[in-house]
């Protein structure tokens, strides 16, 4: 099948109606001269991922996978990248001659957000608030950025087991602290802070945290700005956002699906327009 012929891709998750991935991918395909390529949303939970993938025809080239199917994506793959295996989850499935390959471009999302929006270079220590799937991808990103000493601050330390296994696999020294009023103290000891916590959790400590932290990635992007983002901006710190993560993780997906370099500016401009130009989205 020639590259100019119709191809299909999609994002799978539950809930999925809010996903901005179609904005990014359709902008990319249009810019790359692939007008007959389509990218859709499908409501698919973890249990439904395997039968969905099994039913796809030869015109399908790739899938973006969001919650709650990222761990299930590993199970349906015929080949798994080293970083997806380390994270224990995949957000990308790519159709090849020998079946489906799984990757985790969420790692690129964190690295890109911290470098381009947060102004972070490399090295030092990190603080991750939360220990779920995004925290695991952040640990792999920290390894790539040379951040090798990390604190995981979590409400329930027992839930950090998966993240600690990821840390061991990527060569990061991580320890667990209970999420409490000590967050500003922990932030003051870190060179970079990544909050993977839901909206509202940090609101009461936002000002203290912002004064203590030099570089912050807040994965929440709706509603925006978050109290943490406003506090970081007021304190003169550097802030990266979940929209930055979304943008930078999509570049790798587009390149794996199409085999071509991602049209980064076209994708950035489409995302900015779709979100009312909330954040700068630097490249």
Coordinates of C-alpha atoms in Angstrom, one line a residue:
X1 CA 0.0 0.0 0.0
X2 CA 1.5 3.3 -1.1
X3 CA 2.0 6.0 1.5
X4 CA -0.5 8.3 -0.4
X5 CA -3.3 5.8 0.0
X6 CA -5.8 6.0 2.8
X7 CA -4.5 5.0 6.2
X8 CA -6.2 5.0 9.6
X9 CA -5.0 5.8 13.1
X10 CA -6.8 6.6 16.3
X11 CA -6.6 7.3 20.0
X12 CA -8.1 4.7 22.4
X13 CA -9.1 5.4 26.0
X14 CA -12.0 5.8 28.4
X15 CA -13.2 8.5 28.7
X16 CA -11.9 9.8 25.3
X17 CA -14.2 12.6 24.1
X18 CA -11.9 15.2 25.6
X19 CA -8.8 14.0 23.8
X20 CA -6.8 16.6 21.8
X21 CA -4.7 14.0 20.0
X22 CA -6.9 14.2 16.8
X23 CA -6.0 17.9 16.6
X24 CA -2.3 17.1 16.6
X25 CA -2.4 14.2 14.3
X26 CA -4.7 15.6 11.7
X27 CA -2.6 18.8 11.6
X28 CA 0.5 16.7 11.0
X29 CA -1.0 14.6 8.3
X30 CA -2.3 17.7 6.5
X31 CA 1.1 19.3 6.7
X32 CA 2.8 16.2 5.5
X33 CA 0.6 16.0 2.4
X34 CA -1.3 13.0 3.6
X35 CA -4.9 14.3 3.3
X36 CA -6.5 10.8 3.0
X37 CA -5.0 9.7 6.4
X38 CA -7.6 9.8 9.2
X39 CA -7.3 9.9 13.0
X40 CA -10.3 9.2 15.2
X41 CA -11.3 8.7 18.9
X42 CA -12.6 5.4 20.2
X43 CA -14.0 4.7 23.6
X44 CA -12.0 1.6 24.6
X45 CA -11.2 0.4 28.1
X46 CA -8.3 -1.9 29.1
X47 CA -10.4 -5.1 28.7
X48 CA -11.5 -4.0 25.2
X49 CA -8.1 -3.1 23.9
X50 CA -7.1 -6.6 22.7
X51 CA -10.3 -7.4 20.8
X52 CA -10.3 -3.9 19.3
X53 CA -6.7 -4.3 18.0
X54 CA -7.4 -7.9 16.8
X55 CA -10.3 -6.6 14.6
X56 CA -8.3 -3.9 12.8
X57 CA -7.8 -4.2 9.0
X58 CA -4.6 -3.7 7.0
X59 CA -5.3 0.0 6.5
X60 CA -4.5 0.7 10.2
X61 CA -1.0 2.1 10.9
X62 CA -1.0 3.1 14.5
X63 CA -2.8 3.7 17.7
X64 CA -2.3 6.2 20.5
X65 CA -3.3 4.7 23.8
X66 CA -4.4 6.7 26.9
X67 CA -5.8 5.7 30.2
X68 CA -6.8 3.1 31.2
X69 CA -5.2 1.0 28.5
X70 CA -1.5 1.7 28.7
X71 CA -0.6 -1.5 30.5
X72 CA -2.9 -3.5 28.3
X73 CA -1.1 -2.1 25.2
X74 CA 2.0 -4.0 26.3
X75 CA 0.1 -7.3 26.3
X76 CA -1.2 -6.9 22.7
X77 CA 2.2 -6.0 21.3
X78 CA 4.4 -8.4 19.4
X79 CA 7.4 -6.3 20.2
X80 CA 8.0 -3.9 23.1
X81 CA 10.6 -1.1 23.2
X82 CA 13.1 -1.0 26.0
X83 CA 11.6 2.2 27.5
X84 CA 8.0 0.9 27.3
X85 CA 9.2 -2.2 29.2
X86 CA 11.0 -0.1 31.8
X87 CA 7.9 2.1 32.3
X88 CA 5.6 -0.9 32.3
X89 CA 3.2 0.8 30.0
X90 CA 2.8 2.0 26.4
X91 CA 1.0 4.9 24.8
X92 CA 1.9 4.0 21.2
X93 CA 1.2 0.9 19.1
X94 CA 2.6 0.8 15.6
X95 CA 1.7 -1.6 12.8
X96 CA 4.6 -3.3 11.1
X97 CA 5.2 -6.3 8.9
X98 CA 5.6 -8.6 11.9
X99 CA 2.7 -7.3 14.0
X100 CA 2.3 -4.5 16.5
X101 CA 5.2 -2.8 18.3
X102 CA 4.7 -0.9 21.5
X103 CA 6.5 2.3 22.7
X104 CA 6.2 4.9 25.3
X105 CA 6.5 8.4 23.8
X106 CA 5.2 9.8 27.1
X107 CA 8.9 9.8 28.0
X108 CA 9.5 12.2 25.1
X109 CA 6.6 14.3 26.4
X110 CA 8.2 14.8 29.8
X111 CA 11.7 15.5 28.4
X112 CA 10.4 17.9 25.8
X113 CA 8.2 19.8 28.3
X114 CA 11.0 20.2 30.8
X115 CA 13.6 21.2 28.2
X116 CA 11.6 23.6 26.0
X117 CA 9.0 25.0 28.4
X118 CA 10.7 24.5 31.7
X119 CA 14.2 25.5 30.6
X120 CA 15.7 22.5 32.3
X121 CA 19.0 21.1 31.0
X122 CA 20.2 18.1 32.8
X123 CA 21.5 16.5 36.0
X124 CA 20.7 17.1 39.6
X125 CA 17.9 15.8 41.7
X126 CA 14.1 15.6 41.2
X127 CA 10.8 15.5 43.1
X128 CA 7.8 13.6 41.7
X129 CA 4.5 14.2 43.3
X130 CA 2.4 11.1 42.8
X131 CA 3.5 7.6 41.8
X132 CA 1.1 6.5 39.0
X133 CA 1.7 5.9 35.3
X134 CA 2.8 9.5 34.6
X135 CA 5.3 9.2 37.4
X136 CA 6.8 6.1 35.9
X137 CA 7.2 7.8 32.5
X138 CA 8.8 10.8 34.4
X139 CA 11.3 8.5 36.0
X140 CA 12.4 7.2 32.6
X141 CA 12.6 10.9 31.4
X142 CA 14.7 11.8 34.4
X143 CA 17.1 9.0 33.5
X144 CA 17.4 10.5 30.0
X145 CA 18.0 13.9 31.5
X146 CA 20.6 12.7 33.9
X147 CA 18.5 13.2 37.0
X148 CA 19.5 10.2 39.1
X149 CA 18.4 11.1 42.7
X150 CA 14.6 11.3 43.0
X151 CA 12.0 11.5 45.8
X152 CA 8.5 10.1 45.1
X153 CA 6.0 11.9 47.3
X154 CA 2.8 9.9 47.5
X155 CA -0.3 9.8 49.7
X156 CA -0.1 6.1 50.2
X157 CA 3.6 4.8 50.0
X158 CA 2.5 1.2 49.3
X159 CA 1.2 2.4 45.9
X160 CA 4.7 3.5 44.8
X161 CA 5.8 -0.1 44.2
X162 CA 5.5 0.0 40.4
X163 CA 7.2 3.4 40.2
X164 CA 10.1 2.1 42.3
X165 CA 10.5 -0.9 40.0
X166 CA 10.7 1.5 37.0
X167 CA 13.3 3.6 38.8
X168 CA 15.4 0.5 39.3
X169 CA 15.1 -0.5 35.7
X170 CA 16.2 2.9 34.4
X171 CA 19.0 3.4 36.9
X172 CA 17.5 6.1 39.0
X173 CA 17.9 6.2 42.8
X174 CA 14.4 6.8 44.2
X175 CA 13.0 6.9 47.7
X176 CA 9.4 7.4 48.9
X177 CA 8.1 10.1 51.2
X178 CA 4.5 10.5 52.4
X179 CA 2.7 13.4 50.6
X180 CA 2.2 16.0 53.4
X181 CA 2.9 19.5 54.4
X182 CA 6.6 18.9 53.8
X183 CA 6.2 19.3 50.0
X184 CA 7.9 22.8 50.0
X185 CA 10.8 21.4 51.9
X186 CA 11.2 18.5 49.5
X187 CA 10.9 20.9 46.5
X188 CA 13.6 23.2 47.9
X189 CA 16.0 20.2 47.8
X190 CA 15.2 19.3 44.2
X191 CA 16.4 20.8 40.9
X192 CA 13.2 19.9 39.1
X193 CA 9.6 19.1 40.4
X194 CA 7.0 17.2 38.4
X195 CA 3.4 17.1 39.8
X196 CA 1.3 14.3 38.5
X197 CA -1.4 15.0 41.0
X198 CA -5.1 15.8 40.0
X199 CA -6.3 19.3 39.9
X200 CA -6.9 20.9 43.3
X201 CA -4.6 18.7 45.4
X202 CA -1.8 21.2 45.7
X203 CA -3.8 24.4 45.8
X204 CA -3.3 25.1 49.5
X205 CA 0.5 24.7 49.2
X206 CA 0.9 26.2 45.8
X207 CA 2.5 29.5 46.9
X208 CA 5.1 27.8 49.2
X209 CA 5.9 25.2 46.6
X210 CA 6.4 27.8 43.9
X211 CA 8.8 29.8 46.1
X212 CA 10.8 26.7 46.8
X213 CA 11.0 25.2 43.3
X214 CA 13.1 26.5 40.4
X215 CA 11.5 24.4 37.6
X216 CA 8.0 22.8 37.7
X217 CA 6.1 20.6 35.4
X218 CA 2.4 20.5 36.3
X219 CA 0.7 17.9 34.2
X220 CA -2.8 19.4 34.7
X221 CA -3.8 21.6 31.8
X222 CA -7.6 22.0 32.3
X223 CA -8.7 24.2 33.8
X224 CA -5.8 26.5 33.2
X225 CA -4.0 28.2 34.7
X226 CA -3.8 26.1 37.8
X227 CA -3.1 27.8 41.1
X228 CA 0.4 26.1 41.1
X229 CA 1.2 27.5 37.6
X230 CA 0.1 31.0 38.7
X231 CA 2.2 30.8 41.8
X232 CA 5.3 29.6 39.9
X233 CA 4.8 32.5 37.4
X234 CA 4.4 35.0 40.2
X235 CA 7.5 33.7 42.0
X236 CA 9.6 34.0 38.8
X237 CA 10.1 30.2 38.3
X238 CA 9.9 28.1 35.2
X239 CA 6.7 26.2 34.5
X240 CA 6.0 23.5 32.0
X241 CA 2.5 22.1 31.4
X242 CA 0.5 19.0 30.5
X243 CA -0.1 20.6 27.1
X244 CA 3.6 20.8 26.5
X245 CA 3.8 17.1 27.4
X246 CA 0.9 16.2 25.0
X247 CA 2.6 18.1 22.2
X248 CA 6.0 16.6 22.6
X249 CA 4.8 13.0 23.0
X250 CA 2.8 13.4 19.8
X251 CA 5.9 14.1 17.7
X252 CA 7.3 10.6 18.1
X253 CA 3.9 9.0 17.4
X254 CA 3.5 10.9 14.1
X255 CA 7.1 9.9 13.1
X256 CA 6.5 6.3 13.9
X257 CA 3.1 6.2 12.2
X258 CA 4.2 8.0 9.0
X259 CA 8.0 7.3 8.8
X260 CA 8.5 11.1 8.3
X261 CA 9.8 13.9 10.5
X262 CA 7.0 15.5 12.5
X263 CA 5.9 19.0 11.3
X264 CA 6.4 20.4 14.8
X265 CA 5.3 24.0 14.1
X266 CA 2.1 23.0 12.4
X267 CA 1.2 20.7 15.3
X268 CA 2.1 23.3 17.9
X269 CA 0.0 25.9 16.1
X270 CA -3.0 23.6 15.8
X271 CA -2.9 22.7 19.5
X272 CA -2.5 26.4 20.5
X273 CA -5.5 27.4 18.4
X274 CA -7.6 24.5 19.8
X275 CA -6.8 25.5 23.4
X276 CA -7.3 29.2 23.0
X277 CA -3.5 30.0 23.2
X278 CA -3.5 29.2 26.9
X279 CA 0.3 28.5 27.1
X280 CA 3.2 29.5 24.8
X281 CA 4.1 25.9 23.8
X282 CA 7.8 26.6 22.9
X283 CA 9.6 24.2 20.6

